[in-house]
XYZ file of C-alpha atoms in Angstrom:
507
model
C 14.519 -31.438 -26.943
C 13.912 -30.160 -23.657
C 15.170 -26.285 -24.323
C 12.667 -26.621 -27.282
C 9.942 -27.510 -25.505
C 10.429 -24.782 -22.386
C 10.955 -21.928 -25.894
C 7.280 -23.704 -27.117
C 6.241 -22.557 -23.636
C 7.858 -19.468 -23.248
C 6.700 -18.199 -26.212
C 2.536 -19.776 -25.298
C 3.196 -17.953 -21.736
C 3.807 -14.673 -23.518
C 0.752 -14.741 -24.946
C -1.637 -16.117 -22.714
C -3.828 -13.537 -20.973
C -4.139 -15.266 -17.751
C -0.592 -15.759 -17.320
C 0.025 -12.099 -17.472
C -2.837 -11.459 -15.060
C -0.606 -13.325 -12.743
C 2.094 -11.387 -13.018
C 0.273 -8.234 -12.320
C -1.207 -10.117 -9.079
C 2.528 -11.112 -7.312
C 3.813 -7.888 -8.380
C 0.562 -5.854 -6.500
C 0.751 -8.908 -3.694
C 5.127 -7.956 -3.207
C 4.130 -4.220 -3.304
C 1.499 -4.226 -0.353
C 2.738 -6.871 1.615
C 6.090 -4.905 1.748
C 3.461 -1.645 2.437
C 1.580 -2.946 5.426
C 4.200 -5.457 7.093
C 5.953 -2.076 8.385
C 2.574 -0.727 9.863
C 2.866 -2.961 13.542
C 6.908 -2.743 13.211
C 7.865 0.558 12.779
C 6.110 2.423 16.071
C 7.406 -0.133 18.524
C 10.819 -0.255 16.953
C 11.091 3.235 17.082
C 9.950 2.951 20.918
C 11.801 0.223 21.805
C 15.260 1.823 19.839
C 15.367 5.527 20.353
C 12.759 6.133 23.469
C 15.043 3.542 25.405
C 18.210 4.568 23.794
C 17.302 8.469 25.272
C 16.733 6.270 29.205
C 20.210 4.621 28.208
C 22.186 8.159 29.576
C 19.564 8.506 33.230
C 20.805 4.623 34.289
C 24.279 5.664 33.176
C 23.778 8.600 35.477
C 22.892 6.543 38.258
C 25.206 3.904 37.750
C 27.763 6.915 38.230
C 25.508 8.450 41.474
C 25.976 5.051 43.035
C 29.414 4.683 42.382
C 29.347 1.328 40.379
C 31.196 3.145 37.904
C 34.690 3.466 38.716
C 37.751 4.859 36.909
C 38.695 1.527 34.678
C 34.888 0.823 34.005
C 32.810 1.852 30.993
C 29.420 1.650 29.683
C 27.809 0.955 26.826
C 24.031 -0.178 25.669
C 23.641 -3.248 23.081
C 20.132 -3.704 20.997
C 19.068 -7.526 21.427
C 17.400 -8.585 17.895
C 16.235 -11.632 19.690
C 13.873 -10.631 22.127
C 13.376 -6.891 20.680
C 14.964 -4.899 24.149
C 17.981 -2.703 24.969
C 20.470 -3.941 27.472
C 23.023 -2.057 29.297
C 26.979 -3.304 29.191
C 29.064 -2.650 32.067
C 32.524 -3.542 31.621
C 35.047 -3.302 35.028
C 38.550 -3.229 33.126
C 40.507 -3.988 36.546
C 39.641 -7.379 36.758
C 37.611 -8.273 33.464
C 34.201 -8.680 34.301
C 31.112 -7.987 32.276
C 27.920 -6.805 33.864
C 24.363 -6.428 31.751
C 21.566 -4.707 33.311
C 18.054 -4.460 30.860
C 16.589 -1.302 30.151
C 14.569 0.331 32.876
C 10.987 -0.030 32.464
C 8.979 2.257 30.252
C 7.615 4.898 32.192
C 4.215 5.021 34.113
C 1.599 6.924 31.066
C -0.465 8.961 33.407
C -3.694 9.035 31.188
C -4.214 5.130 31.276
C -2.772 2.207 33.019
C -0.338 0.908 30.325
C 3.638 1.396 31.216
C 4.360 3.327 28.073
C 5.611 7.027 27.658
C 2.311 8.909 26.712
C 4.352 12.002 25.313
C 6.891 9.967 23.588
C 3.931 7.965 21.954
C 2.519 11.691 21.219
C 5.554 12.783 19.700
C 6.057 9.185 17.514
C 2.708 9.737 15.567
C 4.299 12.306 13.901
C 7.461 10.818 13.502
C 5.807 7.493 11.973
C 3.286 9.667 9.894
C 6.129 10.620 7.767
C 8.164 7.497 7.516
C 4.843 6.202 5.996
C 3.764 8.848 3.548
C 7.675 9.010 2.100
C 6.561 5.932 -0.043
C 3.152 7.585 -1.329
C 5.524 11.307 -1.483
C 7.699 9.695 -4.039
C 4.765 8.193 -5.917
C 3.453 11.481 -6.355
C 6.469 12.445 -7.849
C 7.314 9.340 -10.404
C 4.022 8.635 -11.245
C 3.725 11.683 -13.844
C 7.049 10.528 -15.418
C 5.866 6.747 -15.437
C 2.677 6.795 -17.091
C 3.774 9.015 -20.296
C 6.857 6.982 -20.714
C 4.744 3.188 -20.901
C 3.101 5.034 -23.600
C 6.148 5.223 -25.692
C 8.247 1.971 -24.170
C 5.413 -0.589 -23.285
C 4.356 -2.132 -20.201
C 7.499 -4.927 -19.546
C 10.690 -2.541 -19.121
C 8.279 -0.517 -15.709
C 7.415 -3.722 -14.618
C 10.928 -5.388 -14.367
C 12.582 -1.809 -12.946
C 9.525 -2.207 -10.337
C 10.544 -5.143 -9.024
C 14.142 -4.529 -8.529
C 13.981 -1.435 -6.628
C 11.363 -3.204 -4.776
C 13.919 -6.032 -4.002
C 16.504 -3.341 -3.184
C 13.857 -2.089 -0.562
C 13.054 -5.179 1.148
C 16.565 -6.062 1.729
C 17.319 -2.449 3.168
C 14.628 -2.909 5.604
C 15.883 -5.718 6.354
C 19.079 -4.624 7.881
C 18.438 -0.927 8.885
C 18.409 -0.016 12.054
C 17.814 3.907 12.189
C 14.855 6.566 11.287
C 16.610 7.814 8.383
C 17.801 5.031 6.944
C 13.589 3.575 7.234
C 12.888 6.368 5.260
C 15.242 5.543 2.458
C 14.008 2.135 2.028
C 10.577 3.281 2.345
C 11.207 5.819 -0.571
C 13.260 3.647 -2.865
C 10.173 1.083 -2.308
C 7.880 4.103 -3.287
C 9.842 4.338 -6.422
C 9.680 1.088 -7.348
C 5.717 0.885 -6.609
C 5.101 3.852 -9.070
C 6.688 1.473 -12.293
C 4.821 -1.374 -10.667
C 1.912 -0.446 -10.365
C 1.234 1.901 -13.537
C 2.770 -0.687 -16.178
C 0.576 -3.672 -14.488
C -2.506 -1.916 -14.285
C -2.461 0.023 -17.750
C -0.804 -4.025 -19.005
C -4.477 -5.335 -18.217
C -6.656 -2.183 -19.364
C -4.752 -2.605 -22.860
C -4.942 -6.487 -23.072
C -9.226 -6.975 -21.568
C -10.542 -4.496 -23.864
C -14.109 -5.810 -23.227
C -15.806 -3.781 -20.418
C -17.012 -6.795 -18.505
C -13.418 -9.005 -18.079
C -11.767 -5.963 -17.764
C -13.824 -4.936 -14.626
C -13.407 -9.038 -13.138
C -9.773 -9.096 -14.470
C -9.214 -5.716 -12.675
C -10.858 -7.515 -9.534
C -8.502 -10.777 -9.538
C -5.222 -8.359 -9.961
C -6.573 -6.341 -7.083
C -6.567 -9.341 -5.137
C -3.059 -9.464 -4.989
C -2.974 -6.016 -3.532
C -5.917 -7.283 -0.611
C -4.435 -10.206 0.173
C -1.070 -8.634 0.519
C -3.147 -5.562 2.994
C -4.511 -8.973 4.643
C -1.336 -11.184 5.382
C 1.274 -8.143 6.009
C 0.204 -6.241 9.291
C -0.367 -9.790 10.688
C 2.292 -11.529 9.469
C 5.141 -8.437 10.598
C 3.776 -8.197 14.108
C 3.897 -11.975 14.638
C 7.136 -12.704 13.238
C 8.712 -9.442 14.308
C 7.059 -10.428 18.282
C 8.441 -13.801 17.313
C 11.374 -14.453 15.530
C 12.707 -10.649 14.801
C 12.767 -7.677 12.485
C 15.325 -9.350 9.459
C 12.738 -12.434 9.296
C 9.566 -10.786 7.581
C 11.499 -8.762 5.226
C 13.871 -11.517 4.086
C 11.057 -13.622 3.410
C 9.193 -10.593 1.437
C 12.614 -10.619 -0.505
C 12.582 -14.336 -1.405
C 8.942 -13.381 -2.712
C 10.189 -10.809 -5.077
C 12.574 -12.785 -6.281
C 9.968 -14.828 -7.205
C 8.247 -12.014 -8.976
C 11.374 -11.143 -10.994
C 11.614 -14.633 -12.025
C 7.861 -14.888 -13.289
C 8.282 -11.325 -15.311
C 11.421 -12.975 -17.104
C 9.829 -15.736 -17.991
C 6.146 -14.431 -19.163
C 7.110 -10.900 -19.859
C 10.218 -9.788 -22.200
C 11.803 -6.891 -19.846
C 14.315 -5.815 -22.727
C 11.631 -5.610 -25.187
C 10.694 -1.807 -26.054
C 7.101 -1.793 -27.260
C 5.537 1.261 -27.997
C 1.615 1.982 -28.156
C 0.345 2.133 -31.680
C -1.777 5.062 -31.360
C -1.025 8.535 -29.483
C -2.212 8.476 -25.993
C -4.555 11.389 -24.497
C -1.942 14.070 -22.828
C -1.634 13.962 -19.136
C -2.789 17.596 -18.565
C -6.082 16.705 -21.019
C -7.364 13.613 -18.731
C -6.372 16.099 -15.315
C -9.044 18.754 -16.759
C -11.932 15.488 -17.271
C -14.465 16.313 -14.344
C -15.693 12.486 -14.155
C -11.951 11.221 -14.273
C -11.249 13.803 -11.424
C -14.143 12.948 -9.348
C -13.165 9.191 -9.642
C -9.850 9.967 -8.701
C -11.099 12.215 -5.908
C -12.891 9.399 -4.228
C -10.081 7.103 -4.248
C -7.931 9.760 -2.417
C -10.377 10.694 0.306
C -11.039 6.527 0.354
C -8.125 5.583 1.162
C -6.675 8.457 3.179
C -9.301 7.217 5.806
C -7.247 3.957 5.632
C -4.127 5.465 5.888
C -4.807 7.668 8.852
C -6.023 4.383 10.590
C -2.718 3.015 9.826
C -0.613 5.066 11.158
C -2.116 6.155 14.319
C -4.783 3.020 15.282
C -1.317 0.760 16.527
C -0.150 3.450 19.114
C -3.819 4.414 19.798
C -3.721 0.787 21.285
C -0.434 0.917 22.481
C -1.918 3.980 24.681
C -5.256 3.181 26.018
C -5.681 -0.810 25.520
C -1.500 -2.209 26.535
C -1.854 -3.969 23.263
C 1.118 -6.188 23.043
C 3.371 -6.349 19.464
C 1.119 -9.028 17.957
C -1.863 -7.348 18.578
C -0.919 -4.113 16.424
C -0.647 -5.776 13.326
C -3.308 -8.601 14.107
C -5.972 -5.517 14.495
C -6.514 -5.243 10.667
C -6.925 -8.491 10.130
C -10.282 -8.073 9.860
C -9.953 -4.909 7.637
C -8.361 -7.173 5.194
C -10.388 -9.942 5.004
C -13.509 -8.252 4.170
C -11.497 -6.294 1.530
C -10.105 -9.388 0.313
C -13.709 -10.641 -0.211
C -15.562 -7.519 -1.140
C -12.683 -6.534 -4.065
C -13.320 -10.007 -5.461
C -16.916 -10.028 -5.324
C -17.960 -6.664 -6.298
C -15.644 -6.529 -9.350
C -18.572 -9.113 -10.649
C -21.013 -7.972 -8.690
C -20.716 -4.171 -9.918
C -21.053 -4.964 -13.676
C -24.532 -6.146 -12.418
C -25.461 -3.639 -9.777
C -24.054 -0.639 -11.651
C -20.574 0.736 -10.707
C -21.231 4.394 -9.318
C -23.930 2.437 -7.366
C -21.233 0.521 -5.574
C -19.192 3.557 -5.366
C -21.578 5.686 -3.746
C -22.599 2.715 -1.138
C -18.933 2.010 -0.356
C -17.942 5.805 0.360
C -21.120 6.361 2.988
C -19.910 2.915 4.844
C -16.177 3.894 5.098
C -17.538 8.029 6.722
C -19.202 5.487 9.127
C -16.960 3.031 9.610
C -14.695 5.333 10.075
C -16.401 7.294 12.534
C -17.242 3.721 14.736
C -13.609 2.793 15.235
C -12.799 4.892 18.469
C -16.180 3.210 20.143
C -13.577 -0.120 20.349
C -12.427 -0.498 23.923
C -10.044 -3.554 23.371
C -9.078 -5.533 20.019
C -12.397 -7.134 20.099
C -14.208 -4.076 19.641
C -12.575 -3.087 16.645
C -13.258 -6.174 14.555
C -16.915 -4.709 13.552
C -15.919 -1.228 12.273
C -12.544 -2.398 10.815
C -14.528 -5.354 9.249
C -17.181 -2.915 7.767
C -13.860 -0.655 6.666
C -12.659 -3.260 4.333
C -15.760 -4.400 2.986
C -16.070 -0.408 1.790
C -12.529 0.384 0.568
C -13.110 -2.907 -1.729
C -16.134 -1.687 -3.374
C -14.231 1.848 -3.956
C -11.203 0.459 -5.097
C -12.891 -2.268 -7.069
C -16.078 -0.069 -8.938
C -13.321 2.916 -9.283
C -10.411 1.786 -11.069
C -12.531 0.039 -14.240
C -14.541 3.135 -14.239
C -11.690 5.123 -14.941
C -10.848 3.015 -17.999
C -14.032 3.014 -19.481
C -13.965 6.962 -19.213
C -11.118 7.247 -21.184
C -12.496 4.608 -23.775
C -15.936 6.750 -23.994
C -14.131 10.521 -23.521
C -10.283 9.842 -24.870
C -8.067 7.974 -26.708
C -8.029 4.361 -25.409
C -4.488 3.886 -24.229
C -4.360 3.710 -20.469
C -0.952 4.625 -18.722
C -1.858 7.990 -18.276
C -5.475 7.157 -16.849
C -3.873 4.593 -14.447
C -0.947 6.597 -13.478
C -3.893 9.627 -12.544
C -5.303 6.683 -10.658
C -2.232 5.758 -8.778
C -1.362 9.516 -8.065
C -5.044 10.278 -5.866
C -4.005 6.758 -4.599
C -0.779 8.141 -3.352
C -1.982 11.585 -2.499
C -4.132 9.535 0.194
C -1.499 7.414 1.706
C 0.806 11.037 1.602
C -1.271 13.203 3.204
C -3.154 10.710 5.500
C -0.440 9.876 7.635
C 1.296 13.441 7.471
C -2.057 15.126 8.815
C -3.317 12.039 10.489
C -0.177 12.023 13.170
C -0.308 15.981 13.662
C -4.175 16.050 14.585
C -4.003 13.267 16.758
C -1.069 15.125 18.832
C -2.937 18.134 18.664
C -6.264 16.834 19.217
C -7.512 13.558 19.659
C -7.663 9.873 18.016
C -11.168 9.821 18.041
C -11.311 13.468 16.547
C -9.241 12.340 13.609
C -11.813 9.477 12.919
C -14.499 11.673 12.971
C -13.190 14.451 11.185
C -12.249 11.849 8.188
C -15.357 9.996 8.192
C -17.235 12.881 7.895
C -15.259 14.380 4.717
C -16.100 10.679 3.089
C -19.880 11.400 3.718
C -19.916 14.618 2.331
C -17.886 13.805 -0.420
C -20.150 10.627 -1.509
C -22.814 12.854 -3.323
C -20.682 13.601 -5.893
C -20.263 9.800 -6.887
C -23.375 10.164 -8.381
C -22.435 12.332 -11.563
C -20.469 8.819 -12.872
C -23.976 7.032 -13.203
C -23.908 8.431 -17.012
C -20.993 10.978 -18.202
C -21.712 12.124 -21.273
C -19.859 10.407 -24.529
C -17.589 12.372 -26.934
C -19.280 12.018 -30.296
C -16.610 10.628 -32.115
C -16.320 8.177 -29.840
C -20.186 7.245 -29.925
C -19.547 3.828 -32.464
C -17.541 1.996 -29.803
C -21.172 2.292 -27.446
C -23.777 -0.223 -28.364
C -26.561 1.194 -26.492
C -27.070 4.714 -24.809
C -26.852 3.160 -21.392
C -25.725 4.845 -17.720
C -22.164 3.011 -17.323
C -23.134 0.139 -20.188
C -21.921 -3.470 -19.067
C -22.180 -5.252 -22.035
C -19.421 -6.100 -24.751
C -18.456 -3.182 -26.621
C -15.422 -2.653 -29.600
C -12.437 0.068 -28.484
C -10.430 1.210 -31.910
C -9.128 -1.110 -33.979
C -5.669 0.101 -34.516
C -3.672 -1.292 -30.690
C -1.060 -3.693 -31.667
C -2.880 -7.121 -31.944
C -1.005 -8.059 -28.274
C 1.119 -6.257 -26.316
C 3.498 -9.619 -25.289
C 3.403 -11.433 -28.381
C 7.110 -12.093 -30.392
C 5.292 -11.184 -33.589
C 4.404 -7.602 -32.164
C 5.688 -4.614 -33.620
């Protein structure tokens, strides 16, 4: 009685809109929490592990100058998990005696009062600017492959292969403890974000076919991705300061698991599904001007954010002495205010018009941008970074159903291609920001890069304005009701998509 009644649900989950909506949301929440909880960890682990690693061999030396080293004594340096510092062992063999000494202190930076290595810190933007972009690299790479293929296999086989590799990659973070070994978790999670995120955003294009839920449905399942850019930078610098580096990423681990037991419940990961009608090729939707320029402002969008990522937590470390917690708890307000304005304008931009709200959010991330180094402690920042996330949400949240309703109006209306385009100028952002990002600010300044960013967002912003009404394909004038700039109201796509993409009775 009681395995009949969880098949009867089963079976109602499968085809239940909402439930699927949910699915999409843990799996973008996993994804970005797993993104940002690195952010605040990865530049002072790095410091903390390799700069005093390379001090380990000078107290050695002087050990040896001093003569506390004899003949039957021997060194060696042991990484304390606990409180986050390198210690050095001294072992006298004669008469079996163990000696500890901590690391020396971090040397005097000479262009501000904190006791870090300016050069080393230098040196690390680079060094963390790739670790980062590795993810978005092998994004680039997968995302091509991805989109075409949930074309001909569905949306539930991606979504499940997301989540594993993305539970491979927690756990690897988890217990990792050198560069190289970062960047292979970081690229298996990058893998593993690519079937994630194409399968669960095309999933909702093909299932809210009406302009209007799609744009709030696209809105909740964005969510998931701004609360996990709110709780991860926070929640990694606290518990890393805290409790240590294995305790954020096991958790994030427990969460997927969580995820992988949602997607075999709702969703049928075995099931091969193809679409009923022929998608638009790849190349055709990559020559669209108005699906280009959309994608265009979602790269330069977000390659703002990414630059500020990589290089705002040893900006601080430099010129404020920000303590661990304070690296991550900087973008807390970033995240809020993109947690609220991705909610709010996917209603509010069905109403206001969506290339309005695109246009408006790309001219207050150029300036919010630009307003960041004017912060002379972590108090200072919470204005720009606030006005930051309030802009990236109305990109991210006018964008992304624009691109839908492009292909509806100018292609065939089956959306993994269009969403894995989408993803790509996502990931070309969050490649190239960091890469460039670390180099200029070695090479130049912090508050050059911010400039120089926020500046290519202004000029770029003009062009937002050619989405207010791209011209429809005439055979695909019947599915428009009105001849309206970026038309809100309930419209018809073709009739021939399978009646539900998680049903049992689909073909």
């Amino acid at each position: 009685m009681a395995i009949n009644k969880i098949m009867e649900w089963l079976k109602r989950s499968r085809e239940s809109r909402k439930l699927v909506l949910t699915v999409v949301f843990v799996a973008l929440l996993v994804d970005h929490l797993l993104l940002t909880v690195v952010v605040p960890i990865v530049p002072s682990f790095l410091y903390t592990t390799e700069h005093q690693r390379s001090n380990a061999s000078v107290t050695r030396d002087e050990w040896l100058s001093q003569g506390q080293l004899g003949g039957e004594s021997e060194i060696s340096s042991v990484f304390s998990y606990y409180d986050n510092a390198t210690y050095l062992v001294r072992n006298d063999l004669s008469n079996q005696t163990l000696n500890t000494t901590q690391q020396t202190p971090r040397p005097k930076n000479e262009d501000s009062a904190c006791d870090s290595d300016g050069q080393f810190l230098k040196d690390e933007n680079i060094r963390v600017g790739i670790l980062l972009a590795s993810k978005s690299i092998m994004q680039l790479i997968f995302n091509p492959i991805v989109g075409p293929l949930t074309n001909r296999i569905g949306f539930h086989i991606p979504m499940f292969t997301g989540f594993v590799l993305m539970f491979f990659s927690t756990i690897t973070y988890a217990f990792v403890t050198t560069y190289p070994l970062m960047i292979l978790a970081r690229t298996i999670q990058g893998i593993g974000s690519s079937f994630s995120s194409v399968a669960g955003l095309g999933m909702l294009a093909s299932i809210y076919k009406d302009n209007t839920e799609r744009g709030i449905a696209m809105g909740i399942a964005l969510g998931g991705l701004a609360l996990g850019l709110l709780a991860g930078a926070p929640f990694g610098s606290i518990m890393y300061e805290f409790v240590g580096k294995k305790a954020p990423f096991l958790t994030l681990a427990c969460l997927a698991l969580f995820d992988g037991a949602l997607q075999l419940c709702i969703l049928q990961p075995s099931k091969i599904s193809p679409e009923a009608v022929k998608g638009t090729p790849l190349l055709t939707l990559l020559r669209d001007p108005y699906i280009l320029i959309a994608a265009g402002s979602l790269c330069f969008g977000n390659m703002g954010i990414a630059m500020l990522e990589v290089t705002l937590p040893i900006w601080m470390m430099q010129t404020m002495c920000a303590p661990n917690w304070q690296l991550g708890v900087a973008f807390l307000p970033t995240s809020l205010a993109y947690l609220f304005s991705i909610n709010m304008f996917g209603f509010l931009a069905n109403k206001l018009g969506r290339w309005i709200c695109a246009v408006i959010g790309m001219l207050f991330l150029g300036i919010g941008l630009i307003l960041v180094p004017l912060g002379k402690n972590i108090f200072g920042l919470i204005g720009p970074n606030a006005l930051l996330g309030i802009a990236i949400g109305m990109v991210d949240s006018s964008l992304l159903p624009i691109m839908g309703y492009l292909v509806d109006i100018r292609h065939t209306s089956v959306y993994g291609s269009v969403y894995a385009i989408a993803d790509v100028a996502l990931c070309l952002g969050f490649a190239i920001g960091p890469l460039t990002g670390g180099a200029i600010v070695k090479y130049l300044s912090f508050p050059y890069l911010m400039v120089i960013i926020g500046v290519i967002n202004i000029v770029y912003t003009p062009l937002c304005w050619f989405l207010r009404n791209p011209p429809t394909r005439e055979e695909k004038m019947a599915i428009i009701t009105q001849e309206c700039p970026m038309h809100v109201k309930t419209y018809q796509t073709q009739k021939c998509h399978r009646e539900f993409p998680l049903s049992d009775e689909s073909d």
